[in-house]
Structure formats: C-alpha cells, structure tokens
Amino acid sequence: MPSIAHNLELILGRIRSAAERAGRDPAAIRLVAVSKTHPAESVREASDAGHRAFGESKVQEAASKIALLPTALEWHFIGHLQTNKIRRALPLFQLFHGVDNSGLAGQMDRIAGECGAFPRVLLEVNVSGEGTKFGFTPDALKSAIGPLLELPRVRVAGLMTMAPYSDDPESARPFFAALRRLRDELELQTGTPLPELSMGMSGDFEAAVAEGSTIVRVGSAIFGERAPRGA
Ligand SMILES: *Cc1c(COP(=O)(O)O)cnc(C)c1O
C-alpha cells in the first residue's frame, strides 16, 4: 500500500503541474488534507512528512484528534456546522469552509463576540442546483452578501463549492468556472476582495486548479478510501 507521505508528494506534484498548465503560480494553491474518519496516527504521518493543513467535518472527531497532535497544525472545518457546536468549534479551526446560510453566519458572529474570536469563513455556494442541498444559490448570495460582509466578527475570505459527483473530472469544470465568475461579480458588487476559492476534491482537483482554485480539499487520494459513515 502506498504511504501517506508518498500520496502527499504525488498530489502536490499534480497540483503543481495543473497550476503550471494553467499559467498559475503553484504557490497560490493550498492543499487541505481531509482526514475525516481517519485516525490521529494518519494525520501524524502526514505531519511528519511536513504537511500542516488538515480538514475535518465533525467537531467532536476533530477535537479528539487535535488534542493528540502537534499544536503547529492548521485545521479547516469542511462540514456543516450545527449551531449548538459553534462555541466548541471556534477555537479549533482556522477556516470554516461550509457556511451555507446567513443564520449560521449570524450565530457564529454572536458567539464569536462572546468568545473574543474572529472566525474566517468561506460561503458555500450550490452552483449546480443539483446534488447537495447545501449552499447559497448564486442569486441568494448576491442578496445576502452585503450584510454578511458587515458582520463585526466573521471575516468572509471567499467562496467554497462542491461539484456534483461524476466519473469524469472535466465535467466539474463548468461548476468551478461558475464559482470563480460569481466571486468576480461579488467583488465588483461589494468592492470587497474575496480571494479564496475552495474547490476541488480527490476526483476533480486538477480541473479546479485550472479554474482558479486557491484551496483544494483532498481526502481519499491521500489517506485512502473512507469506511462508510456509521460502519
Ligand atoms: C470528504 C470531503 C472532501 C474530500 O473528499 P475526497 O473525495 O475524499 O477527496 C472534500 N470536501 C468536503 C466538503 C468533504 O466533505
């Protein structure tokens, strides 16, 4: 079985090549290694190989791993945050990728005020209108963005999306391109930079890099297949 260190090196190489093919600086793309369902020892293997940024989708699972691992690691929340987990989650994560409604952002802002935190978030967009039910529609986000940028605590750093599942990575490209164009429109509309585009997973990260991704979230191609949830 290939090692985690070897897989990381391969993925970083593929990100670099995809960036170069697109005429982009490879340093402009960050790899979040999605460690959900995998044990802390797997994260340690990646961290020993020099990797720093990890993604988790459950607060409790992340908290247990974070407690066992070096403090220098950076943690990304990539799941759907339940409002009763916000207080627990705020000190654990450097970036929240899946903020998919204004109510959640408002609650995060209020609780961040009580905790003295300034959470960085990405707004999740459902660009395809299919598959996942999560995320702002592009039109809903155009209406919601103004007040979201005025929240005193929450810092909106950009957008995140998931392309519908497909065997053909190229089929994801139009969705990634649509997220980038929406970002450009929102920047014009609001006059606020939204530099981060979190898009691309194991099956489609090269297409995402070609369309301007700044953060790819890669799990199974690094850590191996996940056991089904609840197994
Ligand atoms: C699980 C997950 C990933 C990683 O998926 P892989 O296909 O294993 O790379 C990326 N993003 C989100 C939001 C996820 O839930």
Short mmCIF file of C-alpha atoms and ligand atoms in Angstrom, two decimals:
data_model
loop_
_atom_site.label_atom_id
_atom_site.label_comp_id
_atom_site.label_asym_id
_atom_site.label_seq_id
_atom_site.Cartn_x
_atom_site.Cartn_y
_atom_site.Cartn_z
CA MET A 1 0.00 0.00 0.00
CA PRO A 2 1.42 3.44 -0.87
CA SER A 3 2.30 5.54 2.17
CA ILE A 4 0.58 8.76 3.15
CA ALA A 5 3.86 10.63 2.64
CA HIS A 6 4.12 9.23 -0.87
CA ASN A 7 0.50 10.10 -1.69
CA LEU A 8 1.02 13.65 -0.43
CA GLU A 9 4.03 14.07 -2.65
CA LEU A 10 2.08 12.78 -5.65
CA ILE A 11 -0.86 15.10 -5.03
CA LEU A 12 1.40 18.11 -4.51
CA GLY A 13 3.13 17.24 -7.79
CA ARG A 14 -0.19 17.01 -9.62
CA ILE A 15 -1.30 20.37 -8.15
CA ARG A 16 1.97 21.92 -9.33
CA SER A 17 1.58 20.52 -12.85
CA ALA A 18 -2.07 21.59 -13.09
CA ALA A 19 -1.09 25.11 -11.96
CA GLU A 20 1.72 25.31 -14.49
CA ARG A 21 -0.55 24.10 -17.32
CA ALA A 22 -2.98 26.88 -16.37
CA GLY A 23 -0.19 29.51 -16.18
CA ARG A 24 -0.72 29.90 -12.43
CA ASP A 25 1.80 30.13 -9.61
CA PRO A 26 1.69 26.73 -7.80
CA ALA A 27 2.32 28.56 -4.52
CA ALA A 28 -1.13 30.18 -4.88
CA ILE A 29 -2.84 26.84 -4.26
CA ARG A 30 -3.02 25.28 -0.82
CA LEU A 31 -3.71 21.64 -0.11
CA VAL A 32 -6.01 20.79 2.78
CA ALA A 33 -5.58 17.10 3.58
CA VAL A 34 -9.04 15.86 4.56
CA SER A 35 -8.51 13.48 7.47
CA LYS A 36 -12.17 12.89 8.46
CA THR A 37 -12.80 9.29 9.57
CA HIS A 38 -9.03 8.60 9.62
CA PRO A 39 -7.19 8.25 12.92
CA ALA A 40 -4.79 10.75 14.50
CA GLU A 41 -1.87 8.44 13.59
CA SER A 42 -2.60 9.03 9.92
CA VAL A 43 -2.54 12.80 10.47
CA ARG A 44 0.74 12.40 12.34
CA GLU A 45 2.20 10.53 9.39
CA ALA A 46 1.28 13.43 7.12
CA SER A 47 2.55 15.96 9.62
CA ASP A 48 5.87 14.08 9.96
CA ALA A 49 6.12 14.36 6.17
CA GLY A 50 5.86 18.14 6.54
CA HIS A 51 2.17 18.72 5.86
CA ARG A 52 0.36 21.28 8.02
CA ALA A 53 -3.28 21.83 6.93
CA PHE A 54 -5.99 19.29 7.66
CA GLY A 55 -9.74 19.18 7.10
CA GLU A 56 -12.40 17.69 9.36
CA SER A 57 -16.18 17.61 9.05
CA LYS A 58 -17.25 16.75 12.62
CA VAL A 59 -16.42 18.92 15.62
CA GLN A 60 -16.13 16.12 18.18
CA GLU A 61 -14.00 13.93 15.93
CA ALA A 62 -11.70 16.86 15.17
CA ALA A 63 -11.38 17.85 18.83
CA SER A 64 -10.26 14.34 19.79
CA LYS A 65 -7.57 14.29 17.09
CA ILE A 66 -6.38 17.84 17.65
CA ALA A 67 -5.74 17.02 21.32
CA LEU A 68 -3.32 14.25 20.26
CA LEU A 69 -1.36 16.17 17.64
CA PRO A 70 1.26 18.94 17.42
CA THR A 71 -0.17 22.42 18.03
CA ALA A 72 1.52 23.79 14.90
CA LEU A 73 -1.10 22.16 12.66
CA GLU A 74 -3.82 24.18 10.95
CA TRP A 75 -7.39 22.85 10.98
CA HIS A 76 -10.15 23.51 8.47
CA PHE A 77 -13.80 22.79 9.16
CA ILE A 78 -15.29 21.44 5.93
CA GLY A 79 -18.63 20.12 7.15
CA HIS A 80 -21.96 21.61 8.08
CA LEU A 81 -21.66 23.30 11.44
CA GLN A 82 -24.61 22.79 13.77
CA THR A 83 -25.35 25.90 15.77
CA ASN A 84 -25.01 24.02 19.07
CA LYS A 85 -21.37 23.18 18.12
CA ILE A 86 -20.24 26.71 17.24
CA ARG A 87 -18.82 27.55 20.67
CA ARG A 88 -16.80 24.34 20.71
CA ALA A 89 -15.63 24.76 17.12
CA LEU A 90 -14.49 28.40 17.15
CA PRO A 91 -11.16 27.88 18.95
CA LEU A 92 -10.34 24.70 16.99
CA PHE A 93 -10.47 25.81 13.36
CA GLN A 94 -8.59 28.46 11.36
CA LEU A 95 -11.08 28.42 8.48
CA PHE A 96 -14.73 27.37 8.17
CA HIS A 97 -15.41 26.25 4.59
CA GLY A 98 -19.10 25.41 4.58
CA VAL A 99 -21.04 28.43 5.84
CA ASP A 100 -24.17 27.97 3.80
CA ASN A 101 -26.75 30.35 5.25
CA SER A 102 -26.94 33.80 6.83
CA GLY A 103 -28.46 32.47 10.04
CA LEU A 104 -25.41 30.33 10.74
CA ALA A 105 -23.04 33.22 9.97
CA GLY A 106 -25.04 35.46 12.32
CA GLN A 107 -24.88 32.90 15.14
CA MET A 108 -21.15 32.43 14.60
CA ASP A 109 -20.73 36.19 14.79
CA ARG A 110 -22.70 36.49 18.01
CA ILE A 111 -20.87 33.63 19.74
CA ALA A 112 -17.51 34.85 18.42
CA GLY A 113 -18.28 38.15 20.16
CA GLU A 114 -18.76 36.33 23.44
CA CYS A 115 -15.52 34.32 22.98
CA GLY A 116 -13.37 37.11 21.59
CA ALA A 117 -12.89 35.22 18.29
CA PHE A 118 -12.75 36.45 14.69
CA PRO A 119 -13.67 33.37 12.63
CA ARG A 120 -12.58 33.25 8.98
CA VAL A 121 -15.24 31.72 6.78
CA LEU A 122 -15.95 30.71 3.22
CA LEU A 123 -19.52 30.89 1.93
CA GLU A 124 -20.72 27.67 0.35
CA VAL A 125 -22.44 28.03 -2.99
CA ASN A 126 -24.57 25.44 -4.72
CA VAL A 127 -23.60 26.37 -8.28
CA SER A 128 -25.04 23.28 -9.92
CA GLY A 129 -28.52 23.48 -8.39
CA GLU A 130 -28.35 19.69 -8.05
CA GLY A 131 -26.78 17.10 -5.79
CA THR A 132 -26.13 18.59 -2.37
CA LYS A 133 -28.95 20.62 -0.90
CA PHE A 134 -26.41 22.75 0.98
CA GLY A 135 -25.20 26.15 -0.06
CA PHE A 136 -26.46 29.55 -1.17
CA THR A 137 -27.82 29.72 -4.69
CA PRO A 138 -25.84 32.34 -6.65
CA ASP A 139 -28.82 34.72 -6.63
CA ALA A 140 -29.44 34.26 -2.92
CA LEU A 141 -25.80 35.03 -2.22
CA LYS A 142 -25.89 38.23 -4.27
CA SER A 143 -28.68 39.42 -1.96
CA ALA A 144 -27.12 38.11 1.26
CA ILE A 145 -23.50 39.16 0.77
CA GLY A 146 -23.81 42.81 1.85
CA PRO A 147 -24.94 42.14 5.43
CA LEU A 148 -22.55 39.16 5.71
CA LEU A 149 -19.59 41.42 4.96
CA GLU A 150 -20.75 43.81 7.65
CA LEU A 151 -20.75 41.28 10.48
CA PRO A 152 -18.32 42.66 13.05
CA ARG A 153 -16.60 39.37 13.88
CA VAL A 154 -17.00 36.96 10.96
CA ARG A 155 -14.41 37.51 8.20
CA VAL A 156 -15.57 36.32 4.79
CA ALA A 157 -12.45 35.21 2.91
CA GLY A 158 -14.11 33.77 -0.19
CA LEU A 159 -16.33 31.03 -1.56
CA MET A 160 -16.49 27.24 -1.49
CA THR A 161 -18.30 24.71 -3.64
CA MET A 162 -18.62 21.00 -4.31
CA ALA A 163 -19.15 19.85 -7.88
CA PRO A 164 -21.76 17.12 -8.44
CA TYR A 165 -20.22 13.66 -8.29
CA SER A 166 -19.06 12.35 -11.65
CA ASP A 167 -16.55 9.83 -13.03
CA ASP A 168 -15.33 12.44 -15.48
CA PRO A 169 -13.28 15.16 -13.73
CA GLU A 170 -13.66 17.50 -16.71
CA SER A 171 -17.42 17.60 -16.15
CA ALA A 172 -16.77 19.55 -12.94
CA ARG A 173 -15.02 22.40 -14.72
CA PRO A 174 -18.09 24.48 -15.63
CA PHE A 175 -19.14 24.49 -11.96
CA PHE A 176 -15.71 25.64 -10.84
CA ALA A 177 -15.66 28.31 -13.54
CA ALA A 178 -19.10 29.45 -12.40
CA LEU A 179 -17.89 29.83 -8.81
CA ARG A 180 -14.94 31.95 -9.96
CA ARG A 181 -17.20 34.18 -12.07
CA LEU A 182 -19.63 34.56 -9.17
CA ARG A 183 -16.71 35.57 -6.94
CA ASP A 184 -15.63 38.17 -9.52
CA GLU A 185 -19.17 39.56 -9.67
CA LEU A 186 -19.48 39.73 -5.89
CA GLU A 187 -16.16 41.56 -5.65
CA LEU A 188 -17.40 44.13 -8.16
CA GLN A 189 -20.77 44.41 -6.44
CA THR A 190 -19.34 44.88 -2.94
CA GLY A 191 -15.87 46.35 -3.54
CA THR A 192 -14.51 43.76 -1.11
CA PRO A 193 -11.82 41.25 -2.06
CA LEU A 194 -12.90 37.60 -1.77
CA PRO A 195 -9.56 35.96 -2.52
CA GLU A 196 -10.18 32.35 -1.52
CA LEU A 197 -11.87 29.77 -3.76
CA SER A 198 -12.12 26.41 -2.00
CA MET A 199 -12.88 23.93 -4.75
CA GLY A 200 -11.59 20.56 -5.88
CA MET A 201 -11.52 17.13 -4.17
CA SER A 202 -9.73 13.85 -4.92
CA GLY A 203 -11.62 13.26 -8.16
CA ASP A 204 -11.54 16.76 -9.63
CA PHE A 205 -8.86 18.96 -8.03
CA GLU A 206 -6.88 19.41 -11.26
CA ALA A 207 -9.96 20.82 -13.02
CA ALA A 208 -10.48 23.11 -10.02
CA VAL A 209 -6.88 24.36 -10.16
CA ALA A 210 -7.34 25.07 -13.87
CA GLU A 211 -10.36 27.24 -12.96
CA GLY A 212 -8.69 29.26 -10.21
CA SER A 213 -8.98 27.23 -7.03
CA THR A 214 -6.83 28.56 -4.15
CA ILE A 215 -7.61 25.70 -1.73
CA VAL A 216 -8.16 22.08 -2.72
CA ARG A 217 -9.65 19.63 -0.19
CA VAL A 218 -8.25 16.18 -0.86
CA GLY A 219 -9.05 13.20 1.35
CA SER A 220 -9.16 9.71 -0.13
CA ALA A 221 -6.29 10.27 -2.60
CA ILE A 222 -4.04 10.92 0.41
CA PHE A 223 -5.40 8.80 3.26
CA GLY A 224 -7.14 6.02 1.29
CA GLU A 225 -10.80 5.20 0.99
CA ARG A 226 -13.04 6.01 3.94
CA ALA A 227 -15.20 3.42 5.63
CA PRO A 228 -18.86 4.28 5.10
CA ARG A 229 -20.30 6.57 7.78
CA GLY A 230 -21.82 4.67 10.64
CA ALA A 231 -19.95 1.45 9.78
C1 LIG B 1 -14.96 14.50 2.38
C2 LIG B 1 -14.83 15.83 1.75
C3 LIG B 1 -13.74 16.13 0.91
C4 LIG B 1 -12.69 15.13 0.50
O1 LIG B 1 -13.22 14.20 -0.40
P1 LIG B 1 -12.30 13.17 -1.20
O2 LIG B 1 -13.14 12.78 -2.36
O3 LIG B 1 -12.02 12.05 -0.27
O4 LIG B 1 -11.07 13.88 -1.60
C5 LIG B 1 -13.66 17.43 0.41
N1 LIG B 1 -14.58 18.36 0.72
C6 LIG B 1 -15.62 18.10 1.51
C7 LIG B 1 -16.60 19.18 1.79
C8 LIG B 1 -15.80 16.84 2.04
O5 LIG B 1 -16.86 16.60 2.82
#
